[in-house]
């Protein structure tokens, strides 16, 4: 069995699984005619019907997008696209490193261009239809330009360094490259809330008032020092509500969407803040970074093994082995071989959410505030309350709402 045949077995296995999960989830929500018991006091028939329609719309869109993306990824291989781009770039006589970086950018641009209509449809048709999107065409294009430029600014020095490590540090290049990338990633985590996030959104410290005093009193009680609790103008793009913890060291901060502030009561926001503090106190961010670095370490090791295995490159249409070639293959096709790990990462993430929920309940000394906040968020975001178990197992980084509520109810506040 040749290399391409082995790849296609994994590729279609993942594709079939993805489609099967979407279909199972679609059928589950379609046949759920009654509001789940735990939601009957919080959700009207009209709201539940809207939630079902939104879920069905997203699942049908996901199925179509998954099939189209699979066709594009296969077309890259069978059209000889990779080899054609290589031949095209050779004619320009560019320095080797620059040629490799431009190759990766061209492939990324082609993929982004072909998938661009799907982003437009989801944002301006599905999200608009269900009252979530406040995005304008000019804002959408500006965001795309900004994210593209930031991606180039960040990736260019990283790729340049990786190419240099391969050529200049011998057989252990991958260890040096890993260490450099690890430091690079940590610096980005520190800089993100200060430099990158403000390019897209406006962040303001919460105004003085009873809510701010209450939240800072909670942070003080929990011995949590932060640079501030910030309000983000998420509503200028979407009506979805959220909160998150970001940054390291002195740059750590809690960010609350303005939509969240408008949705929840003070005691519910206090519970949400306690949940985010729980992630920090339980060292979930650090554990997540360590897990990410472990995966990255394994990735670099695999790249070191495949880098000079020329039959692999020829099977995918390259003219020969290259650093930019293996990076491209890993970028586009590695998920075909690692998709079975996704549930493990989700289990890790869901465990963290349960721990943060428990911490929040104990911190605010009641269960109802967090439960009410989660119920309002689920209703406001039209979250599917009855996903198929296999679908949530593979796709949900957070526990299903019913599972979270049961776990909170079991938490003793004494």
CSV table of C-alpha atoms in Angstrom, one decimal:
chain,number,residue,atom,x,y,z
A,1,UNK,CA,0.0,0.0,0.0
A,2,UNK,CA,1.5,3.4,-1.0
A,3,UNK,CA,1.7,6.6,1.0
A,4,UNK,CA,-1.2,8.3,-0.7
A,5,UNK,CA,-3.5,5.3,-0.2
A,6,UNK,CA,-2.8,5.3,3.5
A,7,UNK,CA,-3.4,9.0,3.7
A,8,UNK,CA,-6.7,8.6,1.9
A,9,UNK,CA,-7.9,6.0,4.3
A,10,UNK,CA,-7.3,8.3,7.2
A,11,UNK,CA,-8.7,11.3,5.3
A,12,UNK,CA,-12.0,9.7,4.4
A,13,UNK,CA,-12.3,8.1,7.9
A,14,UNK,CA,-12.2,11.6,9.4
A,15,UNK,CA,-14.6,13.0,6.8
A,16,UNK,CA,-17.1,10.2,7.3
A,17,UNK,CA,-16.9,10.6,11.1
A,18,UNK,CA,-17.4,14.4,10.8
A,19,UNK,CA,-20.4,14.0,8.6
A,20,UNK,CA,-21.9,11.2,10.7
A,21,UNK,CA,-21.6,13.3,13.9
A,22,UNK,CA,-23.3,16.3,12.1
A,23,UNK,CA,-26.1,14.0,10.9
A,24,UNK,CA,-26.7,12.4,14.3
A,25,UNK,CA,-26.8,15.8,15.9
A,26,UNK,CA,-29.2,17.1,13.2
A,27,UNK,CA,-31.5,14.1,13.7
A,28,UNK,CA,-31.4,14.5,17.5
A,29,UNK,CA,-32.5,18.1,17.6
A,30,UNK,CA,-35.1,17.5,14.8
A,31,UNK,CA,-36.9,14.8,16.8
A,32,UNK,CA,-36.8,16.7,20.1
A,33,UNK,CA,-40.3,18.1,20.2
A,34,UNK,CA,-40.6,19.0,23.9
A,35,UNK,CA,-38.6,21.4,26.0
A,36,UNK,CA,-36.2,19.4,28.2
A,37,UNK,CA,-37.4,19.3,31.8
A,38,UNK,CA,-34.6,21.4,33.3
A,39,UNK,CA,-35.4,24.2,30.8
A,40,UNK,CA,-39.2,24.3,31.0
A,41,UNK,CA,-39.3,27.1,33.6
A,42,UNK,CA,-36.7,29.2,31.7
A,43,UNK,CA,-37.5,28.7,28.0
A,44,UNK,CA,-40.7,29.4,26.1
A,45,UNK,CA,-42.0,27.3,23.2
A,46,UNK,CA,-41.1,30.1,20.8
A,47,UNK,CA,-37.5,30.3,22.2
A,48,UNK,CA,-37.1,26.6,22.0
A,49,UNK,CA,-38.4,26.5,18.4
A,50,UNK,CA,-35.9,29.3,17.5
A,51,UNK,CA,-33.1,27.3,19.2
A,52,UNK,CA,-33.9,24.2,17.2
A,53,UNK,CA,-34.0,26.1,13.9
A,54,UNK,CA,-30.7,27.8,14.6
A,55,UNK,CA,-29.1,24.5,15.4
A,56,UNK,CA,-30.5,22.8,12.3
A,57,UNK,CA,-29.3,25.7,10.1
A,58,UNK,CA,-25.8,25.5,11.6
A,59,UNK,CA,-25.6,21.7,11.2
A,60,UNK,CA,-26.8,21.8,7.5
A,61,UNK,CA,-24.2,24.5,6.8
A,62,UNK,CA,-21.5,22.5,8.6
A,63,UNK,CA,-22.2,19.4,6.5
A,64,UNK,CA,-22.0,21.4,3.2
A,65,UNK,CA,-18.8,23.2,4.4
A,66,UNK,CA,-17.2,20.0,5.5
A,67,UNK,CA,-17.8,18.4,2.1
A,68,UNK,CA,-16.5,21.4,0.2
A,69,UNK,CA,-13.4,21.8,2.3
A,70,UNK,CA,-12.6,18.1,1.8
A,71,UNK,CA,-12.9,18.6,-2.0
A,72,UNK,CA,-10.5,21.6,-1.8
A,73,UNK,CA,-8.0,19.7,0.2
A,74,UNK,CA,-8.1,16.8,-2.2
A,75,UNK,CA,-7.8,19.1,-5.2
A,76,UNK,CA,-4.6,20.5,-3.8
A,77,UNK,CA,-3.1,17.0,-4.1
A,78,UNK,CA,-4.6,15.6,-7.3
A,79,UNK,CA,-4.3,18.8,-9.3
A,80,UNK,CA,-0.5,19.0,-8.7
A,81,UNK,CA,-1.0,22.4,-7.2
A,82,UNK,CA,1.9,22.2,-4.8
A,83,UNK,CA,4.4,21.3,-7.5
A,84,UNK,CA,3.0,24.0,-9.8
A,85,UNK,CA,3.5,26.7,-7.1
A,86,UNK,CA,7.0,25.4,-6.5
A,87,UNK,CA,7.9,25.7,-10.2
A,88,UNK,CA,6.3,29.1,-10.4
A,89,UNK,CA,8.4,30.4,-7.5
A,90,UNK,CA,11.6,29.0,-8.7
A,91,UNK,CA,11.4,31.2,-11.8
A,92,UNK,CA,11.6,34.3,-9.6
A,93,UNK,CA,15.0,33.3,-8.2
A,94,UNK,CA,14.1,34.3,-4.7
A,95,UNK,CA,16.3,33.5,-1.7
A,96,UNK,CA,15.4,30.0,-0.3
A,97,UNK,CA,13.9,31.2,3.0
A,98,UNK,CA,11.8,33.8,1.3
A,99,UNK,CA,10.6,31.4,-1.4
A,100,UNK,CA,9.5,28.9,1.3
A,101,UNK,CA,7.6,31.6,3.3
A,102,UNK,CA,5.9,32.9,0.1
A,103,UNK,CA,4.9,29.3,-0.8
A,104,UNK,CA,3.2,28.9,2.5
A,105,UNK,CA,1.4,32.2,2.1
A,106,UNK,CA,0.2,31.4,-1.4
A,107,UNK,CA,-1.3,28.0,-0.2
A,108,UNK,CA,-2.9,29.8,2.8
A,109,UNK,CA,-4.3,32.5,0.5
A,110,UNK,CA,-5.8,30.0,-2.0
A,111,UNK,CA,-7.4,28.0,0.9
A,112,UNK,CA,-8.7,31.2,2.5
A,113,UNK,CA,-10.0,32.6,-0.8
A,114,UNK,CA,-11.9,29.4,-1.6
A,115,UNK,CA,-13.4,29.2,1.9
A,116,UNK,CA,-14.2,32.9,2.1
A,117,UNK,CA,-17.8,32.6,0.8
A,118,UNK,CA,-18.6,30.2,3.7
A,119,UNK,CA,-17.5,32.8,6.2
A,120,UNK,CA,-19.6,35.4,4.4
A,121,UNK,CA,-22.7,33.2,4.3
A,122,UNK,CA,-22.5,32.2,8.0
A,123,UNK,CA,-22.0,35.8,9.1
A,124,UNK,CA,-24.4,37.6,6.9
A,125,UNK,CA,-27.1,34.9,6.3
A,126,UNK,CA,-27.3,32.5,9.3
A,127,UNK,CA,-26.2,34.9,12.1
A,128,UNK,CA,-28.2,37.8,10.6
A,129,UNK,CA,-31.3,35.6,10.3
A,130,UNK,CA,-31.3,34.7,13.9
A,131,UNK,CA,-30.5,38.2,15.2
A,132,UNK,CA,-26.9,37.7,16.3
A,133,UNK,CA,-24.8,39.5,13.7
A,134,UNK,CA,-24.3,43.3,13.9
A,135,UNK,CA,-21.5,43.0,11.4
A,136,UNK,CA,-21.3,45.4,8.4
A,137,UNK,CA,-19.6,44.6,5.1
A,138,UNK,CA,-16.9,47.2,5.7
A,139,UNK,CA,-16.2,45.9,9.2
A,140,UNK,CA,-16.0,42.4,7.9
A,141,UNK,CA,-13.5,43.3,5.3
A,142,UNK,CA,-11.5,45.5,7.7
A,143,UNK,CA,-11.3,42.6,10.2
A,144,UNK,CA,-10.1,40.3,7.4
A,145,UNK,CA,-7.4,42.8,6.4
A,146,UNK,CA,-6.3,43.3,10.0
A,147,UNK,CA,-6.2,39.6,10.8
A,148,UNK,CA,-4.3,38.9,7.6
A,149,UNK,CA,-1.7,41.6,8.3
A,150,UNK,CA,-1.3,40.4,11.9
A,151,UNK,CA,-0.9,36.8,10.7
A,152,UNK,CA,1.9,37.9,8.3
A,153,UNK,CA,3.7,40.0,10.9
A,154,UNK,CA,3.6,37.1,13.5
A,155,UNK,CA,4.3,34.2,11.1
A,156,UNK,CA,7.1,35.8,9.1
A,157,UNK,CA,9.8,35.9,11.8
A,158,UNK,CA,8.6,32.5,13.2
A,159,UNK,CA,8.9,30.8,9.8
A,160,UNK,CA,12.2,32.5,9.1
A,161,UNK,CA,13.6,31.2,12.4
A,162,UNK,CA,12.3,27.7,11.8
A,163,UNK,CA,14.0,27.5,8.4
A,164,UNK,CA,17.2,28.8,9.9
A,165,UNK,CA,17.1,26.2,12.7
A,166,UNK,CA,16.7,23.4,10.1
A,167,UNK,CA,19.7,24.6,8.1
A,168,UNK,CA,22.0,25.6,10.9
A,169,UNK,CA,21.6,23.5,14.1
A,170,UNK,CA,22.1,20.0,12.9
A,171,UNK,CA,20.0,16.9,13.6
A,172,UNK,CA,18.6,18.3,16.8
A,173,UNK,CA,17.2,21.3,15.0
A,174,UNK,CA,13.7,20.4,16.1
A,175,UNK,CA,14.5,20.8,19.8
A,176,UNK,CA,16.0,24.3,19.3
A,177,UNK,CA,13.0,25.1,17.1
A,178,UNK,CA,10.6,23.9,19.8
A,179,UNK,CA,12.3,26.0,22.5
A,180,UNK,CA,12.2,29.1,20.3
A,181,UNK,CA,8.5,28.5,19.3
A,182,UNK,CA,7.6,27.9,23.0
A,183,UNK,CA,9.1,31.3,24.0
A,184,UNK,CA,7.5,32.9,21.0
A,185,UNK,CA,4.1,31.5,22.0
A,186,UNK,CA,4.4,32.6,25.7
A,187,UNK,CA,5.4,36.2,24.5
A,188,UNK,CA,2.3,36.3,22.3
A,189,UNK,CA,0.1,35.2,25.3
A,190,UNK,CA,1.5,38.1,27.3
A,191,UNK,CA,1.2,40.6,24.5
A,192,UNK,CA,-2.3,39.5,23.2
A,193,UNK,CA,-4.4,41.5,25.7
A,194,UNK,CA,-2.2,44.6,25.5
A,195,UNK,CA,-1.4,44.8,21.7
A,196,UNK,CA,-3.4,42.4,19.5
A,197,UNK,CA,-6.9,42.3,21.1
A,198,UNK,CA,-7.3,46.2,21.1
A,199,UNK,CA,-6.8,46.2,17.4
A,200,UNK,CA,-10.2,44.6,17.0
A,201,UNK,CA,-12.1,45.7,20.0
A,202,UNK,CA,-12.4,48.5,22.5
A,203,UNK,CA,-11.6,47.6,26.1
A,204,UNK,CA,-12.6,49.8,29.0
A,205,UNK,CA,-12.3,49.3,32.7
A,206,UNK,CA,-15.7,48.9,34.4
A,207,UNK,CA,-17.1,52.2,35.4
A,208,UNK,CA,-17.1,53.0,39.1
A,209,UNK,CA,-20.3,51.8,40.8
A,210,UNK,CA,-21.8,49.1,42.9
A,211,UNK,CA,-21.1,46.3,40.4
A,212,UNK,CA,-17.4,47.3,40.1
A,213,UNK,CA,-17.1,47.5,43.9
A,214,UNK,CA,-18.8,44.1,44.2
A,215,UNK,CA,-16.6,42.4,41.7
A,216,UNK,CA,-13.3,43.8,43.0
A,217,UNK,CA,-14.4,42.9,46.6
A,218,UNK,CA,-14.9,39.3,45.3
A,219,UNK,CA,-11.4,39.4,43.7
A,220,UNK,CA,-9.9,40.7,46.9
A,221,UNK,CA,-11.7,38.1,48.9
A,222,UNK,CA,-10.3,35.3,46.7
A,223,UNK,CA,-6.8,36.9,46.7
A,224,UNK,CA,-6.9,37.4,43.0
A,225,UNK,CA,-4.7,40.4,41.8
A,226,UNK,CA,-5.6,41.6,38.3
A,227,UNK,CA,-4.7,44.6,36.2
A,228,UNK,CA,-8.4,45.2,35.8
A,229,UNK,CA,-11.9,43.9,34.9
A,230,UNK,CA,-12.6,45.1,31.4
A,231,UNK,CA,-15.7,45.6,29.3
A,232,UNK,CA,-15.3,44.7,25.7
A,233,UNK,CA,-17.6,46.1,22.9
A,234,UNK,CA,-18.5,42.7,21.6
A,235,UNK,CA,-21.9,44.0,20.6
A,236,UNK,CA,-20.6,46.0,17.6
A,237,UNK,CA,-20.1,42.6,15.8
A,238,UNK,CA,-22.3,40.1,17.5
A,239,UNK,CA,-25.1,39.8,20.2
A,240,UNK,CA,-23.5,36.6,21.5
A,241,UNK,CA,-22.4,36.9,25.1
A,242,UNK,CA,-19.2,35.7,26.7
A,243,UNK,CA,-16.5,36.3,29.3
A,244,UNK,CA,-12.9,35.1,29.3
A,245,UNK,CA,-9.6,35.2,31.3
A,246,UNK,CA,-6.5,36.2,29.4
A,247,UNK,CA,-2.8,37.2,29.9
A,248,UNK,CA,-0.1,36.1,32.2
A,249,UNK,CA,1.6,37.7,35.2
A,250,UNK,CA,0.9,41.5,35.4
A,251,UNK,CA,-1.0,41.4,32.2
A,252,UNK,CA,-3.7,39.0,33.4
A,253,UNK,CA,-7.2,40.4,33.2
A,254,UNK,CA,-10.9,39.4,33.1
A,255,UNK,CA,-12.9,40.5,30.1
A,256,UNK,CA,-16.7,40.7,30.1
A,257,UNK,CA,-18.6,41.3,26.9
A,258,UNK,CA,-20.9,44.4,27.0
A,259,UNK,CA,-23.7,42.0,26.0
A,260,UNK,CA,-23.0,39.9,29.0
A,261,UNK,CA,-23.2,43.0,31.3
A,262,UNK,CA,-26.6,43.8,29.8
A,263,UNK,CA,-27.9,40.3,30.2
A,264,UNK,CA,-26.9,39.3,33.7
A,265,UNK,CA,-27.7,40.6,37.1
A,266,UNK,CA,-25.0,41.7,39.5
A,267,UNK,CA,-25.0,38.5,41.5
A,268,UNK,CA,-24.9,36.5,38.3
A,269,UNK,CA,-21.9,38.5,37.0
A,270,UNK,CA,-20.2,37.9,40.3
A,271,UNK,CA,-20.6,34.2,39.8
A,272,UNK,CA,-19.2,34.4,36.3
A,273,UNK,CA,-16.2,36.4,37.6
A,274,UNK,CA,-15.7,33.7,40.3
A,275,UNK,CA,-15.8,31.1,37.5
A,276,UNK,CA,-13.0,32.9,35.6
A,277,UNK,CA,-11.0,33.3,38.8
A,278,UNK,CA,-11.5,29.6,39.4
A,279,UNK,CA,-9.7,28.9,36.1
A,280,UNK,CA,-6.7,30.9,37.3
A,281,UNK,CA,-6.7,29.5,40.9
A,282,UNK,CA,-6.9,25.9,39.5
A,283,UNK,CA,-4.0,26.8,37.1
A,284,UNK,CA,-6.0,25.8,34.1
A,285,UNK,CA,-4.3,28.3,31.8
A,286,UNK,CA,-0.9,27.0,32.8
A,287,UNK,CA,-2.0,23.4,32.4
A,288,UNK,CA,-3.4,24.2,29.0
A,289,UNK,CA,-0.1,25.8,27.9
A,290,UNK,CA,1.8,22.8,29.1
A,291,UNK,CA,-0.5,20.4,27.2
A,292,UNK,CA,-0.2,22.6,24.1
A,293,UNK,CA,3.6,22.6,24.4
A,294,UNK,CA,3.6,18.8,24.8
A,295,UNK,CA,1.6,18.4,21.6
A,296,UNK,CA,3.9,20.9,19.8
A,297,UNK,CA,6.9,19.0,21.0
A,298,UNK,CA,5.5,15.8,19.5
A,299,UNK,CA,4.7,17.7,16.3
A,300,UNK,CA,8.2,18.9,15.9
A,301,UNK,CA,9.5,15.4,16.5
A,302,UNK,CA,7.2,14.0,13.8
A,303,UNK,CA,8.3,16.8,11.4
A,304,UNK,CA,12.0,15.9,12.1
A,305,UNK,CA,11.3,12.3,11.1
A,306,UNK,CA,9.4,13.2,7.9
A,307,UNK,CA,11.4,16.2,6.7
A,308,UNK,CA,13.8,14.2,4.5
A,309,UNK,CA,11.4,11.4,3.5
A,310,UNK,CA,11.1,12.3,-0.1
A,311,UNK,CA,8.4,9.7,-1.1
A,312,UNK,CA,6.0,11.5,1.1
A,313,UNK,CA,6.5,14.8,-0.7
A,314,UNK,CA,6.3,13.2,-4.2
A,315,UNK,CA,3.0,11.5,-3.2
A,316,UNK,CA,1.5,14.9,-2.5
A,317,UNK,CA,2.7,16.5,-5.7
A,318,UNK,CA,5.8,18.3,-4.5
A,319,UNK,CA,9.0,18.3,-6.6
A,320,UNK,CA,11.0,17.1,-3.6
A,321,UNK,CA,11.5,17.4,0.2
A,322,UNK,CA,11.5,20.8,1.8
A,323,UNK,CA,10.9,22.5,5.1
A,324,UNK,CA,8.1,24.6,3.7
A,325,UNK,CA,6.6,21.5,2.2
A,326,UNK,CA,6.4,19.6,5.5
A,327,UNK,CA,5.0,22.6,7.3
A,328,UNK,CA,2.3,22.9,4.6
A,329,UNK,CA,1.4,19.2,4.9
A,330,UNK,CA,1.2,19.4,8.6
A,331,UNK,CA,-0.9,22.6,8.4
A,332,UNK,CA,-3.4,21.1,6.0
A,333,UNK,CA,-3.6,17.4,6.7
A,334,UNK,CA,-2.3,16.5,10.1
A,335,UNK,CA,-5.8,16.6,11.6
A,336,UNK,CA,-6.6,13.5,9.5
A,337,UNK,CA,-4.2,11.6,11.8
A,338,UNK,CA,-4.9,13.4,15.1
A,339,UNK,CA,-8.7,13.8,15.1
A,340,UNK,CA,-9.0,10.8,17.5
A,341,UNK,CA,-7.2,12.9,20.2
A,342,UNK,CA,-9.9,15.6,20.1
A,343,UNK,CA,-12.2,13.9,22.7
A,344,UNK,CA,-9.2,13.6,25.1
A,345,UNK,CA,-8.6,17.4,24.9
A,346,UNK,CA,-12.3,18.0,25.3
A,347,UNK,CA,-12.3,15.8,28.4
A,348,UNK,CA,-9.5,17.9,29.8
A,349,UNK,CA,-11.3,21.1,29.0
A,350,UNK,CA,-14.6,19.9,30.4
A,351,UNK,CA,-12.9,18.8,33.6
A,352,UNK,CA,-11.5,22.3,34.0
A,353,UNK,CA,-15.0,23.8,33.5
A,354,UNK,CA,-16.5,21.6,36.2
A,355,UNK,CA,-13.7,22.6,38.6
A,356,UNK,CA,-14.2,26.3,37.8
A,357,UNK,CA,-17.9,26.0,38.3
A,358,UNK,CA,-17.4,24.3,41.7
A,359,UNK,CA,-14.9,27.0,42.7
A,360,UNK,CA,-17.4,29.7,41.7
A,361,UNK,CA,-20.2,28.1,43.8
A,362,UNK,CA,-18.0,27.9,46.8
A,363,UNK,CA,-16.7,31.5,46.3
A,364,UNK,CA,-20.1,33.2,46.1
A,365,UNK,CA,-21.6,30.7,48.6
A,366,UNK,CA,-24.7,29.8,46.6
A,367,UNK,CA,-25.6,27.7,43.6
A,368,UNK,CA,-28.4,29.8,42.1
A,369,UNK,CA,-26.3,32.7,40.8
A,370,UNK,CA,-24.2,30.6,38.5
A,371,UNK,CA,-27.1,28.4,37.5
A,372,UNK,CA,-29.2,31.4,36.5
A,373,UNK,CA,-26.2,32.9,34.6
A,374,UNK,CA,-25.7,29.7,32.6
A,375,UNK,CA,-29.4,29.3,31.9
A,376,UNK,CA,-29.6,32.9,30.6
A,377,UNK,CA,-26.4,32.5,28.5
A,378,UNK,CA,-27.8,29.3,27.0
A,379,UNK,CA,-31.1,30.9,26.1
A,380,UNK,CA,-29.5,34.1,24.8
A,381,UNK,CA,-27.0,32.3,22.6
A,382,UNK,CA,-29.6,29.7,21.4
A,383,UNK,CA,-27.3,26.9,22.6
A,384,UNK,CA,-28.4,23.4,21.7
A,385,UNK,CA,-29.7,21.9,24.9
A,386,UNK,CA,-29.9,18.3,23.6
A,387,UNK,CA,-26.8,17.6,21.4
A,388,UNK,CA,-26.2,13.9,20.5
A,389,UNK,CA,-23.8,12.4,23.1
A,390,UNK,CA,-21.3,11.4,20.4
A,391,UNK,CA,-21.4,14.9,18.9
A,392,UNK,CA,-20.7,16.6,22.2
A,393,UNK,CA,-18.0,14.0,23.0
A,394,UNK,CA,-16.1,15.0,19.9
A,395,UNK,CA,-17.0,18.7,19.6
A,396,UNK,CA,-17.8,20.3,23.0
A,397,UNK,CA,-15.0,21.8,25.0
A,398,UNK,CA,-17.6,22.7,27.7
A,399,UNK,CA,-20.0,20.3,29.3
A,400,UNK,CA,-23.6,20.3,28.1
A,401,UNK,CA,-25.7,22.7,30.0
A,402,UNK,CA,-27.8,19.9,31.7
A,403,UNK,CA,-24.6,18.3,32.9
A,404,UNK,CA,-23.2,21.5,34.3
A,405,UNK,CA,-26.4,22.2,36.2
A,406,UNK,CA,-26.4,18.7,37.7
A,407,UNK,CA,-22.8,19.1,38.8
A,408,UNK,CA,-23.5,22.5,40.4
A,409,UNK,CA,-26.5,21.1,42.2
A,410,UNK,CA,-24.4,18.4,43.7
A,411,UNK,CA,-21.8,20.9,45.0
A,412,UNK,CA,-22.2,21.6,48.7
A,413,UNK,CA,-21.8,25.2,49.8
A,414,UNK,CA,-21.1,24.2,53.4
